[in-house]
Structures are given as C-alpha cells and as structure tokens.
Coordinates of C-alpha atoms in Angstrom, one line a residue:
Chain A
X4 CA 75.1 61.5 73.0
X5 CA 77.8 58.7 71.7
X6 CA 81.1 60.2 69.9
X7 CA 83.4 58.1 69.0
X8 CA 86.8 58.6 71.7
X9 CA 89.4 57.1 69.4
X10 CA 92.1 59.5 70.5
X11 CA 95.2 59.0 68.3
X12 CA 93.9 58.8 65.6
X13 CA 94.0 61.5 62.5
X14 CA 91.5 63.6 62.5
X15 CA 90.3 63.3 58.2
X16 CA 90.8 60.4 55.9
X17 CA 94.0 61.6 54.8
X18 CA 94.0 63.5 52.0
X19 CA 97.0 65.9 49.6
X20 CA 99.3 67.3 52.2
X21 CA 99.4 70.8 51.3
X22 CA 101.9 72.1 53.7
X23 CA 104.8 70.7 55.0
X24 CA 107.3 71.9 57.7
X25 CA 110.8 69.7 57.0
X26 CA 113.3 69.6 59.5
X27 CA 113.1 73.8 60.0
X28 CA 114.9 75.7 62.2
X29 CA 115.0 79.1 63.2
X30 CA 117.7 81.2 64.4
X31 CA 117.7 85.0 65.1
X32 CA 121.2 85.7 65.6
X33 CA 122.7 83.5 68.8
X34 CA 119.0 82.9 69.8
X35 CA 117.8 79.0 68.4
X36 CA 113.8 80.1 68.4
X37 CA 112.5 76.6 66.3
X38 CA 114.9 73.5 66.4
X39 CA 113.7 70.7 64.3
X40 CA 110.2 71.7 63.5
X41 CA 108.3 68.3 61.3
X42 CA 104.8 69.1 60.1
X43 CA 102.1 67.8 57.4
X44 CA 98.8 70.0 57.3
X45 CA 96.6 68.4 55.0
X46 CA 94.0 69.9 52.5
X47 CA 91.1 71.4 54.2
X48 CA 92.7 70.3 57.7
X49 CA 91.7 73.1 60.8
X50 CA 94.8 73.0 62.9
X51 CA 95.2 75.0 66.3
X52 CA 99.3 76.0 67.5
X53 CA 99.1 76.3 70.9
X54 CA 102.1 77.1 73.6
X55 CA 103.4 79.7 75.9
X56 CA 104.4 83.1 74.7
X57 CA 108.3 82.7 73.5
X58 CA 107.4 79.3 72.2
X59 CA 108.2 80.5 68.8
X60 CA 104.3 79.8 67.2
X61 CA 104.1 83.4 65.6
X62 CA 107.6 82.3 64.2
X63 CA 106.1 79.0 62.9
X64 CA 103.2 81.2 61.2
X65 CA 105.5 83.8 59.5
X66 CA 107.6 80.7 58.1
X67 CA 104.3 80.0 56.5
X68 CA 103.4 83.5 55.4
X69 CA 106.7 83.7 53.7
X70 CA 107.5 86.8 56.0
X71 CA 111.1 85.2 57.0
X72 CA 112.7 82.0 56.0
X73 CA 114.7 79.4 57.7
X74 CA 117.7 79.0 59.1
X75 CA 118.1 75.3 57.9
X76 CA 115.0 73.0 56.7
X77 CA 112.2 74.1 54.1
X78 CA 108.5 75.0 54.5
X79 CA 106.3 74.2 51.3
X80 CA 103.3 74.7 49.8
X81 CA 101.9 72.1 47.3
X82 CA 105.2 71.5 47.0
X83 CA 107.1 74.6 46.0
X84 CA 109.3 76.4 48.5
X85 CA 107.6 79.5 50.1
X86 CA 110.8 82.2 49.6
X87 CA 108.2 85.2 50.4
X88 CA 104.6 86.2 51.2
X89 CA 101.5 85.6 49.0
X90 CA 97.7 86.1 49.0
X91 CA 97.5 82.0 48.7
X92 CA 98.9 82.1 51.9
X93 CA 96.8 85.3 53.4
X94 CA 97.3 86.1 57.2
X95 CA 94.6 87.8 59.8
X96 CA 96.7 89.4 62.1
X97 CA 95.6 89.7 65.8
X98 CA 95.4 93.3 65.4
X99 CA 93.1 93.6 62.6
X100 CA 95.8 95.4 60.8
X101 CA 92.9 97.6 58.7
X102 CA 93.3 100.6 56.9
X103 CA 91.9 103.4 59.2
X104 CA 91.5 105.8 56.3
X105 CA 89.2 103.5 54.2
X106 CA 85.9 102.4 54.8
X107 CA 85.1 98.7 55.7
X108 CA 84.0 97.9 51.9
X109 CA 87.3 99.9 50.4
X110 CA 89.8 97.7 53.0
X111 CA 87.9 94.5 51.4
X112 CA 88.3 95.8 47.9
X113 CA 91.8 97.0 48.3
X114 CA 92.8 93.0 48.7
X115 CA 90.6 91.6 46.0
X116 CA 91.9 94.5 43.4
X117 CA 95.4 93.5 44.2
X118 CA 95.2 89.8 43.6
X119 CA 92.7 90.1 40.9
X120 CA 93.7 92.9 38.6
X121 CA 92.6 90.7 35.7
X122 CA 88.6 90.3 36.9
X123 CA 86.3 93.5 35.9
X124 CA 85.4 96.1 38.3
X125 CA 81.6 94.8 38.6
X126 CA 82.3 91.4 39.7
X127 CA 85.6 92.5 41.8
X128 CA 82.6 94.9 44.0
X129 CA 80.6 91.6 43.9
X130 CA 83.0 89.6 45.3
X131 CA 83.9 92.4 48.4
X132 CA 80.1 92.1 49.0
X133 CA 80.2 88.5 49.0
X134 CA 82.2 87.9 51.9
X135 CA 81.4 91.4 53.8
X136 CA 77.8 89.7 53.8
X137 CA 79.7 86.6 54.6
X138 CA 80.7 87.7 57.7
X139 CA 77.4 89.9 58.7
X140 CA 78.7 93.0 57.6
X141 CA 76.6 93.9 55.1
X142 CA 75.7 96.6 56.8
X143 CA 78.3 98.0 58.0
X144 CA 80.4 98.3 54.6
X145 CA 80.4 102.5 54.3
X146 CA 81.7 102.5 57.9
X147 CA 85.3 103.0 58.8
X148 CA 87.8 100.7 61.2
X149 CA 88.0 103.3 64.2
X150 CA 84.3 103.6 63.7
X151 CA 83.3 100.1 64.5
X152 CA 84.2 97.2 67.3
X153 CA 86.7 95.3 67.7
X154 CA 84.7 92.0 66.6
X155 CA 83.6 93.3 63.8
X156 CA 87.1 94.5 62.6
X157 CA 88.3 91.0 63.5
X158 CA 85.4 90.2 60.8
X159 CA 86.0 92.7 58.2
X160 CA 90.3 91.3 58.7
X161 CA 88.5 87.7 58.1
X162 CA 86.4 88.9 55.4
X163 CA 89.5 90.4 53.3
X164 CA 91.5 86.9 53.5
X165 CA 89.1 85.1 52.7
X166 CA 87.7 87.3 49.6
X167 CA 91.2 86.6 48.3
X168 CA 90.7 83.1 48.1
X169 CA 93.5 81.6 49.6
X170 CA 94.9 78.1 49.6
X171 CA 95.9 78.6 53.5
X172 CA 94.4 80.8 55.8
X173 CA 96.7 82.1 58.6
X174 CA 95.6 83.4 61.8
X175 CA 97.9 85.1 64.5
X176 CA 95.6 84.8 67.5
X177 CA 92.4 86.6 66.3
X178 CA 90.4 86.3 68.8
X179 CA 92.8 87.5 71.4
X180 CA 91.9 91.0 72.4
X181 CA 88.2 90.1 72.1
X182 CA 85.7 89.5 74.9
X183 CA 84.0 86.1 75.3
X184 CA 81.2 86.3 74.4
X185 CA 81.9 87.9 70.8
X186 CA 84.6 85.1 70.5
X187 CA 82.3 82.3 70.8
X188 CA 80.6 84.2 67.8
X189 CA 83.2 84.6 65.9
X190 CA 84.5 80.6 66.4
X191 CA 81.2 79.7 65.1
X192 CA 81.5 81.7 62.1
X193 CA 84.8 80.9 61.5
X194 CA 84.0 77.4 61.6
X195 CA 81.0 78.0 59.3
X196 CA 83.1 79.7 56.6
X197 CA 85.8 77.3 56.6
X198 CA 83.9 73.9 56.2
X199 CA 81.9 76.2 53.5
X200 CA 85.2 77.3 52.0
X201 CA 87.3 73.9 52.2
X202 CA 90.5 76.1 52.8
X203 CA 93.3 74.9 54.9
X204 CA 93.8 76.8 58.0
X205 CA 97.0 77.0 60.8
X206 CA 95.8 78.8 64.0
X207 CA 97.5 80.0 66.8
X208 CA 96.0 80.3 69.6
X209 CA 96.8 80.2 73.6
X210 CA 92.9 79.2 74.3
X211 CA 92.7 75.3 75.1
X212 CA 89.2 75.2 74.9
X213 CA 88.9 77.5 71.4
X214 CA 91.6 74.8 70.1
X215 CA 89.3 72.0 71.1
X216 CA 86.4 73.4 69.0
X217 CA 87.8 74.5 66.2
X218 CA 90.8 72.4 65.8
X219 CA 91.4 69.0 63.4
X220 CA 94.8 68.8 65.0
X221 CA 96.0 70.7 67.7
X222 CA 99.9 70.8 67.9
X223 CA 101.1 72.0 71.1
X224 CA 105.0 73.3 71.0
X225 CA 107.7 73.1 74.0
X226 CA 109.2 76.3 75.6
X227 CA 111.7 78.3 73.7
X228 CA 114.3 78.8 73.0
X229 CA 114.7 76.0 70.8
X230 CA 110.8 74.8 70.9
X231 CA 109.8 71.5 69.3
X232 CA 106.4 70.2 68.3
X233 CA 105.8 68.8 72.0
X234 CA 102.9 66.8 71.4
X235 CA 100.0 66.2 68.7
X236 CA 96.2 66.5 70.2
X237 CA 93.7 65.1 66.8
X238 CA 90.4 66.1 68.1
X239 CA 87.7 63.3 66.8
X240 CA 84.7 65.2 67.4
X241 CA 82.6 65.1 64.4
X242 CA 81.5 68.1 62.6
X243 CA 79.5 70.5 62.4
X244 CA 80.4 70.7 65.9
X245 CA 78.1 72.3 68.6
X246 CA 80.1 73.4 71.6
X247 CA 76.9 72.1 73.8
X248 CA 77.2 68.5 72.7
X249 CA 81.1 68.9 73.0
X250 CA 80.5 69.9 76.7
X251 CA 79.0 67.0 77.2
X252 CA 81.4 65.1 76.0
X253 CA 83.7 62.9 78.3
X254 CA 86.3 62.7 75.9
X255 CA 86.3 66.3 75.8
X256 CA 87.6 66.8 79.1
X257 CA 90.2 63.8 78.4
X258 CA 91.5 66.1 76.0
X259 CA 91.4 69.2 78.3
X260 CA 93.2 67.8 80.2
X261 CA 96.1 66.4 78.1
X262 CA 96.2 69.5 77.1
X263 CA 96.6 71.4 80.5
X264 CA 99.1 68.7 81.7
X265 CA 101.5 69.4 79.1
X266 CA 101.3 73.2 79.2
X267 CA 101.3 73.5 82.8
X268 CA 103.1 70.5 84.2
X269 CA 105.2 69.1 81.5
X270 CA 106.1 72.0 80.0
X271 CA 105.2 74.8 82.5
X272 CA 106.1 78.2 81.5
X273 CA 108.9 79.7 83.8
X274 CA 107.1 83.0 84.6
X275 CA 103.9 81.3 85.0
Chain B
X11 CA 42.9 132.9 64.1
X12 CA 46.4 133.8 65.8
X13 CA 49.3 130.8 65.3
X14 CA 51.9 130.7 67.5
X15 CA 55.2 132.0 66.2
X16 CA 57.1 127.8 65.3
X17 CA 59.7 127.5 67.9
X18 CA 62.0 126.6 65.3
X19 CA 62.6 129.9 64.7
X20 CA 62.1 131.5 67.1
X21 CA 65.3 134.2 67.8
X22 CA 68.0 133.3 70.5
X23 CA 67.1 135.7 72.7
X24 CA 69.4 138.0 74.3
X25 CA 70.0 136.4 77.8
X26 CA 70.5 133.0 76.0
X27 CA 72.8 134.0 74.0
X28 CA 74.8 135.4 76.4
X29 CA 74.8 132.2 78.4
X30 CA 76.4 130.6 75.7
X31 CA 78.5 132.3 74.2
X32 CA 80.0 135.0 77.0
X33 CA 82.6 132.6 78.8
X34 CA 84.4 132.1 75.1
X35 CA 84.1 136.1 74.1
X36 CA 84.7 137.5 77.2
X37 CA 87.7 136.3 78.6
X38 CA 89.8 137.5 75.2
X39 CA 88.3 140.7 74.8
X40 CA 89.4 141.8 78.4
X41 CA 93.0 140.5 77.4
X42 CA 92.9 142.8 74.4
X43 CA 91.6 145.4 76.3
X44 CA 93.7 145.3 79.1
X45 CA 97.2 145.0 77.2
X46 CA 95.9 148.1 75.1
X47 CA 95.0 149.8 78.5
X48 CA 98.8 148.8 79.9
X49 CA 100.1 150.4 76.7
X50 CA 98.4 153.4 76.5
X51 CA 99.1 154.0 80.0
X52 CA 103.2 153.7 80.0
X53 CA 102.9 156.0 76.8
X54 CA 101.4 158.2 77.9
X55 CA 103.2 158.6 81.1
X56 CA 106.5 158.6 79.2
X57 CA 107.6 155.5 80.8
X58 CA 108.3 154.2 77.5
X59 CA 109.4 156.2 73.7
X60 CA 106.8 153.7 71.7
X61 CA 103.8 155.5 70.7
X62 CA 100.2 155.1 72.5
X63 CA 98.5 152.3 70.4
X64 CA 95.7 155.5 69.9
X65 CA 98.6 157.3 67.7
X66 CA 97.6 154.7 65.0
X67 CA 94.4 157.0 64.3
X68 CA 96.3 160.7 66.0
X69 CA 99.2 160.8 63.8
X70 CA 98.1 161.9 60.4
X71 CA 100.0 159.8 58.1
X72 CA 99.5 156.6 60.2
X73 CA 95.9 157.1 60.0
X74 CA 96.1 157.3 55.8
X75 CA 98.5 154.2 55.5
X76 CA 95.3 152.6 58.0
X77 CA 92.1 154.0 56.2
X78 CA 93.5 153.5 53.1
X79 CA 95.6 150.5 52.1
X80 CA 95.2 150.3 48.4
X81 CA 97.2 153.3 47.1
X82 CA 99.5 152.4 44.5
X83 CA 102.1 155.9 44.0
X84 CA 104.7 153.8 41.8
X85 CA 108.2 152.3 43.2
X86 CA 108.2 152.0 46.8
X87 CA 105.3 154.0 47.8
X88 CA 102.5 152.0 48.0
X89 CA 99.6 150.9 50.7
X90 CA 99.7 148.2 53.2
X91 CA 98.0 146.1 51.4
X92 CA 99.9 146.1 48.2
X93 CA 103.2 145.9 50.3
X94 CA 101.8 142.7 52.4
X95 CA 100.6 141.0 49.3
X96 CA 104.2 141.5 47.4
X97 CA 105.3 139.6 50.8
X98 CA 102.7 137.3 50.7
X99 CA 103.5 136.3 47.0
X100 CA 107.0 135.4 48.1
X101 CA 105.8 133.5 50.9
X102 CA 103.7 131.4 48.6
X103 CA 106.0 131.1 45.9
X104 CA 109.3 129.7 48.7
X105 CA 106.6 127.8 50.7
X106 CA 105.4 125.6 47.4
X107 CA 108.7 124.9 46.4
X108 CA 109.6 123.9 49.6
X109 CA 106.5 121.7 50.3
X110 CA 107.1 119.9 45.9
X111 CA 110.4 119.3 47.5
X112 CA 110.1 118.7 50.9
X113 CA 107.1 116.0 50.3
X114 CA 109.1 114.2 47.5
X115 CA 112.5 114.4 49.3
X116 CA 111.0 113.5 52.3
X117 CA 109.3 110.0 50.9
X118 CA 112.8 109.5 49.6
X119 CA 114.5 109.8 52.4
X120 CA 111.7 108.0 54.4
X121 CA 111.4 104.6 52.3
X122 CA 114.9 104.6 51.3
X123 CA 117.1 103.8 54.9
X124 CA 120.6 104.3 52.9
X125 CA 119.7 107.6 51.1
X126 CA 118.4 108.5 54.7
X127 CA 121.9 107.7 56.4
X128 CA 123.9 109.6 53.6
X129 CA 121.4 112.6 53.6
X130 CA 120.2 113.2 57.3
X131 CA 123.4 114.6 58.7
X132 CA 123.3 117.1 56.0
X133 CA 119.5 118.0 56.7
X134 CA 120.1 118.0 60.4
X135 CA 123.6 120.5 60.1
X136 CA 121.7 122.7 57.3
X137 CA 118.1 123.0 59.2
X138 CA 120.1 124.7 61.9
X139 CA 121.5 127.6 59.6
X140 CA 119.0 131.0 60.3
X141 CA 117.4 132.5 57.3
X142 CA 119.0 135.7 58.4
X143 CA 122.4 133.8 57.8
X144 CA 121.4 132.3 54.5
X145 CA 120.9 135.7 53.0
X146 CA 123.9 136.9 52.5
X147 CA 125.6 133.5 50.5
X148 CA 121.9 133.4 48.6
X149 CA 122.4 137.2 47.4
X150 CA 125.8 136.3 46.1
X151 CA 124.7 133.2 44.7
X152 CA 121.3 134.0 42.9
X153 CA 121.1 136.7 40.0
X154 CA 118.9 139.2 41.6
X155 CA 117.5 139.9 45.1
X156 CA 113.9 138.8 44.5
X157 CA 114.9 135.5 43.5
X158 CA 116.9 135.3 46.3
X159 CA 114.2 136.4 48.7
X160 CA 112.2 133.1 47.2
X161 CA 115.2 131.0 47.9
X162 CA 115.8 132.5 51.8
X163 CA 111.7 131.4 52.2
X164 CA 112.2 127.8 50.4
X165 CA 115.3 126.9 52.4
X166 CA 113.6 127.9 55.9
X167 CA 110.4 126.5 55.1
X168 CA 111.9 122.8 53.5
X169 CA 113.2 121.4 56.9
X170 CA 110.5 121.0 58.6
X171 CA 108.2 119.6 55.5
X172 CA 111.0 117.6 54.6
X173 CA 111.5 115.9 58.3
X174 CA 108.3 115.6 59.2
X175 CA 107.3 113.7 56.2
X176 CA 110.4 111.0 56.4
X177 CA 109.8 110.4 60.1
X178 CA 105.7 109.8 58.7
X179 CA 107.0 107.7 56.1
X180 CA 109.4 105.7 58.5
X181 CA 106.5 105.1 61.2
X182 CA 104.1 103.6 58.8
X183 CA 103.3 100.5 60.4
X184 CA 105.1 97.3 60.1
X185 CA 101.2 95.9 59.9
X186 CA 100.2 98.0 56.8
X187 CA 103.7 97.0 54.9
X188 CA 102.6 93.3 56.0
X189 CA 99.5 93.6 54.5
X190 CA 101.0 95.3 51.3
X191 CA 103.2 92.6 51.1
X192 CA 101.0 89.5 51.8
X193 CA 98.8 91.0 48.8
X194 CA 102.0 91.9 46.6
X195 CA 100.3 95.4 46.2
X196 CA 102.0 97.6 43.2
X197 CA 104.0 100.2 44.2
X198 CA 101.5 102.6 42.8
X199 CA 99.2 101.0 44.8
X200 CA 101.2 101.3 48.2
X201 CA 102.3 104.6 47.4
X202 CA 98.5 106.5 46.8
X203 CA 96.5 103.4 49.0
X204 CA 98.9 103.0 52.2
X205 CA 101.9 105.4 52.0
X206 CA 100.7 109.0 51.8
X207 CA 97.5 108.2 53.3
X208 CA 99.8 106.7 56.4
X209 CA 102.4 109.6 56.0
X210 CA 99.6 112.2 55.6
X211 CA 99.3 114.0 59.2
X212 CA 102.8 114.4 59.7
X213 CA 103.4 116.1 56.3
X214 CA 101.2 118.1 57.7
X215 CA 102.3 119.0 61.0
X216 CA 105.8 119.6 59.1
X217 CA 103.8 122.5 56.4
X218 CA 101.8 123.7 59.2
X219 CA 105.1 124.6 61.1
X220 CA 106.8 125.8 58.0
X221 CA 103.9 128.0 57.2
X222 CA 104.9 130.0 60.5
X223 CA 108.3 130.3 59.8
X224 CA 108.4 131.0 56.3
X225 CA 106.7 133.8 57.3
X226 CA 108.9 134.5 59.8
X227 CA 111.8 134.8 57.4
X228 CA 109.9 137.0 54.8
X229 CA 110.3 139.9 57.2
X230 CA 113.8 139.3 58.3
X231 CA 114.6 138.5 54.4
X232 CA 113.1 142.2 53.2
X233 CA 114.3 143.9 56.0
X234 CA 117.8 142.7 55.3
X235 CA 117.6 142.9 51.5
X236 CA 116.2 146.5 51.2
X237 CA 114.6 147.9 47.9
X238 CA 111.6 145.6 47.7
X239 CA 108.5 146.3 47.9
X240 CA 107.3 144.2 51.0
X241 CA 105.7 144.8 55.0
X242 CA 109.2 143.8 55.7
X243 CA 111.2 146.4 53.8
X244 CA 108.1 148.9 55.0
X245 CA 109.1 148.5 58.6
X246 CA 112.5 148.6 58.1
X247 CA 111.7 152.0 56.0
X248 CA 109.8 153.8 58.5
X249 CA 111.8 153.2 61.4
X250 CA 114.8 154.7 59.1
X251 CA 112.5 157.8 58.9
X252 CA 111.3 157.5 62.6
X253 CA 107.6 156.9 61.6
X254 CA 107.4 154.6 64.6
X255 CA 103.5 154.4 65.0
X256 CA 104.0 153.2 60.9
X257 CA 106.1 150.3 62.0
X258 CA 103.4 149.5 64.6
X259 CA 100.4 149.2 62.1
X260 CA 102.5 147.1 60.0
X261 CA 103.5 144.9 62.7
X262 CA 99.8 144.7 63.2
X263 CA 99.4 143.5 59.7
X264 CA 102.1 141.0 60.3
X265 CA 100.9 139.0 63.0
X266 CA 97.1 138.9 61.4
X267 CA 98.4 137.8 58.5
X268 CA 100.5 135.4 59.9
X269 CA 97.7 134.0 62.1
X270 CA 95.2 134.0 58.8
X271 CA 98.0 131.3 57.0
X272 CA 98.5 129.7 60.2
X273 CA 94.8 128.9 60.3
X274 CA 94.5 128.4 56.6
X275 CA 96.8 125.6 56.7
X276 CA 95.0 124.1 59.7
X277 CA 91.7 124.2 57.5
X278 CA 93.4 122.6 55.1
X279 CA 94.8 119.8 57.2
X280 CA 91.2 119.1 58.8
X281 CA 90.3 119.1 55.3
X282 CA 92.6 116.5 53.7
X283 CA 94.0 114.5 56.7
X284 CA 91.9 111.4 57.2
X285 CA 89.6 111.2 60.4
X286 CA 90.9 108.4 62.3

C-alpha cells in the first residue's frame, strides 16, 4: 500500500477560492473571541475546524452562515460580502434542529419549498425524495423526528441541506452526540455525497481521527480568547478514501500525531 | 357437528373483568360514597343546618327542579337546564373573545420584545384584578348587564390565554428561528410552519386554565348582577328564599359542568397539539 507522504502540500490542484476569511475578528463585548482569522476554502475543498471548546470554531462557522458579522475584517463568498444567512450557505446543526411536528419528508420539503418557490409542486416532492433516498431514508419519510434515532435525524438534518443545493455546506459538529459506530456510517456517507455533490464544505469537529478522513485541510485553531488559525494539517490521502487502507498508513499516524501535539502540548486546553 | 364458540368473541367474563377494571372503579366510588355517608350523617344529627344530600329527592320542589330540568314558565322561572345553558352561552361567548384576542395579542406581544416591555406591566397589574371587582366598573361602563356579564368572562379568561401564548411564542427555539432564517422562510411560512405549531401547547395550557376560571366567574358575575337568567343568579335566588337543598342541586350542576368543559378542552388539546 504506497500513498504518497508529501505533507505540506495543498491538498487539490488549486482551483476558484470560494470562501475567504480576511483579516476577521470577533468581539462580543470586552471579550476578543477571533483575532486575525486568514482563510481560503477552495471549490469543492472538505475542510475539518478542529480546537478546544472556547476556541471560537462555532464563531468561525456562524461568520460563514451569516448568523453574525465581524467586528473588523470580511468573510466572502464568491466574492460578495455575506451580511446574513442564506440556503447557499445551509448549516446542519449538531442538534438536528428538526421540526418535531412534521414528518421526516415534510422537514425535507419545508426547505426545498422555501428556496424554490419558483419549481412546481411534482418535481419539488421529487427532489425531497431524492436526497431522503440519498441518505437511506426512503423509508422512513412518513415518520416523525422524536419517532426515529438520533443517526437518522442527523441524516434527515443532512438530507434537508443538501436538497437545497447549497454552494457551502456547514456543519456544527454533527456527529457529536452519536455513538461510534453510527458515526463511522454516517462519515462514509457524508463523504459519498460530497465527492457526488462537488459542494464545498467547513466542518467542525473535535474528533482528530474523523478530521483525518474526511478532511482536505484540517485547520486547527489556538485557545481563546483571541484564537488564531494555529496550524494548517492538508491531508494527501487520495480519495475515495477507505479508513482500512488509511490505518495502514504510516503517514497517517504522522499526522495524528501533529495533530495531538498541538492540541495537547502546544496548545493544551487549561481545564484539560 | 358442534364448533367451538371463536375466542375472539368470546364475553369478558365476570371475574376478568373485575380483575381489570375494579382497582380504577373502586377506589372512587368508596370516596363518593363515604363523603355522602359523612354528610348525611352530620345532617341528620343536626351537627350542621345544610340539608342531608337525600333532601335532593325528600323535599318536593328540589325533586321537580331534579326530575325535570326542561321547564320553561317565562322570565326567571325556568329549569336547570335552561338556566345552566343561558350561563353556559356566556361562558362561550367571553371565553372566544378572550381566546381571538388572547391568541393574537399574545403572538404580538411574544415576537415583538418592545410591544412586550410597554404592554406586560399592564397585563401583569390588570391579571391581578378579581372578576368580582371588575363588575362593578363593567356595569357602569357597558350599556346593559348582559353585555357586561360577557365582558366580566372575557377579561378573566384573556390573561391566562394571552400569557401563556407570548411566553410559547418567546420559547420557540433559537434552532427553529435559525433554520427559518438560513432558508429565508416567509413570514407566512414561519407563522403557520414553525410559530403556532412551536407556540401550540402553551396556548393551550393558557385556554385550558381559562376554561376553569371563566367558569368560575360566570357564577360570581350572575350572582352579583341579579335578574338574569343563569345557575348563578339561581343560587343566589334560592338561598334568598331559603330553598337551601335548591342551591345544592345547582351546585351540583356547577361543578359537572365545569368538569365536562374542563375535559372538553383537554380533548381538544390531545386533539390539535402535535405529539412530540
């Protein structure tokens, strides 16, 4: 098993930069939460945010969303400067943030209704069964939220961003409050859909090794207050990736453990 | 050729039935039975000047008003249940105006946090007034008394509809307003898709309690208004005339009536809230 171990360089042959982080900073009152942030996320790029909690990576992903804006600095998208949210920028939020009172297909349809008025009702339900199926749920579409797992709301979440076609796909942690074994399932999904999708997507995560899989780029931030972009991780492994092959991977490891070095020596969290 | 009876149907027999249904029927009937026993007993013995609950079938006109609740003599004199439904009819009429505004003041106050600071001291001082206390300023205030008895039903019943809705609008989760706004949703959209479904079982919890105490305030309105037609009035009639085992069938009437809108609303609620 030979992968290539060139470690510094970028991950894709470069391609548009679709997002771009310029000198941003955050401030919430007296408290500096981002100083300074530079970023480029290229088209189609996978890119992990990894730090300790405070680090001010759910801050860096709302900037994005549009959900609150900087102090000083600009975040972009294709150029333009993002002043609020938008379903080309569509989240999935860690807690699955589904409408308990409609059914799996409705939560789906809700989202493609509202960024689609224009298309007719046929091939709007088309589209909602499109990605439901997308992500295995075909089945499960006439079922509501508190009715099914916490995977498979983490799917139907999944399945509602994507249906909406976004340029950017933002993800707060997804995979969080799920157990292993359904995680592993849902990386590999999640990696299937994107490379089938060619959307960008910006990931936070505190999972080292779900970074390494999934990730073009990992960028790991300092400690808050005031967190920087630490350190940049591009992960060569070639895709599709296979997490057995990765395993087996020297390199792998290499990274691991650049990875565990700065979040637990370099930058070690206080409380930790 | 003899077939055996299908078990399927097959009748529950007796000894089953009492294993499964005894330890809910039981218990309450010995209450019932016992706080009837208790009464009779302290009439009886003089202990008290209230009338043995048996002097609802002893004393003659009691036992009319009882067998026969439909009478209709003109004016004043008419049967239970004409006099609880003239009552009732208030009730509805105060307890929909109060729930139309209510609801809709409620989602203003709710969404809107300035209209909420200007208003809520208001709400909170004026949900603290007794109907009793808002009859008198409503009979000067209103053209005639049964317009006022409306009004003394709407204003008790509004509070709690009107509260309980705001704090459900004001709860809705930051995540569903995230979601509305990540998708730009219409406001018609966020309004019928995410707002009132969100806001939904605390509006009812505030109509369930206003049910009660609408209610509540129909008697103490008739009672205090006099000349209507109503249980209230009723009561307040016969104990004028010392018909006391009257006042105690009517009471009687009050509290199943009570306990029948009290339900109603519930089935209602399990009806229209969503299942979460």
């Amino acid at each position: 098993m030979v992968t290539t171990t060139r470690l510094a360089t970028a991950a894709p042959t470069a391609t548009e930069e679709i997002l771009t982080f310029h000198q941003v900073t955050k401030q919430y009152g007296e408290l500096l939460v981002l100083n300074g942030i530079n970023l480029s996320v290229r088209q189609g790029e996978f890119i992990c945010i990894i730090g300790h909690s405070g680090c001010g990576k759910s801050t860096l992903l709302n900037l994005a969303a549009g959900f609150t804006q900087p102090t000083s600095g600009e975040v972009r998208l294709r150029g333009q400067v993002i002043t609020k949210p938008g379903p080309d920028r569509m989240v999935v939020f860690q807690n699955y943030s589904l409408l308990p009172w409609l059914t799996v297909f409705e939560n789906v349809f809700l989202a493609v209704d509202a960024v689609y008025p224009q298309k007719r009702l046929p091939e709007k339900r088309a589209m909602v069964r499109e990605y439901l199926n997308l992500v295995g749920l075909g089945e499960a579409m006439d079922k509501r939220p508190p009715q099914i797992s916490g995977g498979m709301k983490q799917r139907v979440a999944i399945a509602r961003a994507l249906a909406v076609q976004p340029e950017v796909l933002l993800l707060d942690e997804p995979f969080g409050a799920l157990d292993a074994i359904t995680k592993e399932e849902l990386q590999e999904e999640l990696l299937a859909i994107w490379s089938r999708s060619g959307c960008t997507v910006l990931m936070i995560t505190h999972d080292i090794d779900e970074a390494l899989f999934l990730a073009d780029r990992v960028i790991m931030m300092t400690n808050g207050p005031a967190a920087r972009i630490g350190d940049i991780l591009a992960i060569p492994f070639e895709r599709p990736r296979s997490r057995e092959r990765l395993l087996e991977d020297p390199s792998y490891y290499d990274l691991r453990n650049q990875a565990l070095e700065f979040l637990y020596e370099r930058f070690a969290h206080p409380a930790d | 050729m003899v077939t055996a009876p299908s078990p399927r149907f097959r009748p529950i027999p007796w000894q089953e039935w009492r294993q499964r249904y005894a330890p809910q029927v039981i218990p309450p009937v010995v209450g019932i039975v016992g706080f009837l026993l208790v009464w009779q007993v302290l009439s009886v013995t003089g202990i008290t000047r209230l009338p043995a609950p048996s002097a609802l079938l002893t004393d003659e006109n009691t036992r009319n008003l009882l067998l026969n609740p439909f009478f209709d003599r003109g004016g004043l004199d008419k049967g239970l249940f004409w006099q609880t439904m003239a009552s009732l009819t208030r009730v509805v009429k105060g307890y929909l105006g109060a729930a139309v505004v209510g609801i809709s003041l409620g989602i203003l106050v709710g969404v809107n946090p300035i209209v909420n600071q200007a208003l809520d001291p208001l709400f909170q001082f004026l949900r603290m007034i007794a109907p009793l206390a808002w009859v008198p300023i409503t009979l000067i205030a209103l053209p005639n008394v049964q317009t006022a008895a409306i009004f003394v039903i709407f204003i008790t019943a509004v509070w709690p509809i009107l509260i309980n809705t705001a704090v459900g609008v004001q709860q809705i989760p930051q995540d569903y307003k995230n979601v509305a706004m990540v998708l730009q949703i219409s406001p018609r959209k966020y309004f019928f898709k995410i707002l009132l479904p969100a806001a939904l079982p605390y509006i009812f919890t505030g109509l369930r309690i206003a049910i009660g105490l609408a209610w509540l305030a129909i008697i103490a309105a008739e009672i205090v208004m006099s000349g209507v037609v109503g249980i209230g009035f009723f009561i307040w009639d016969a104990y004028q005339q010392n018909y006391v085992s009257e006042v105690i069938l009517a009471v009687i009437y009050i509290g199943a009536v009570g306990l029948i809108l009290d339900r109603l609303v519930a089935w209602a609620q399990r009806l229209i809230v969503p299942q979460q």
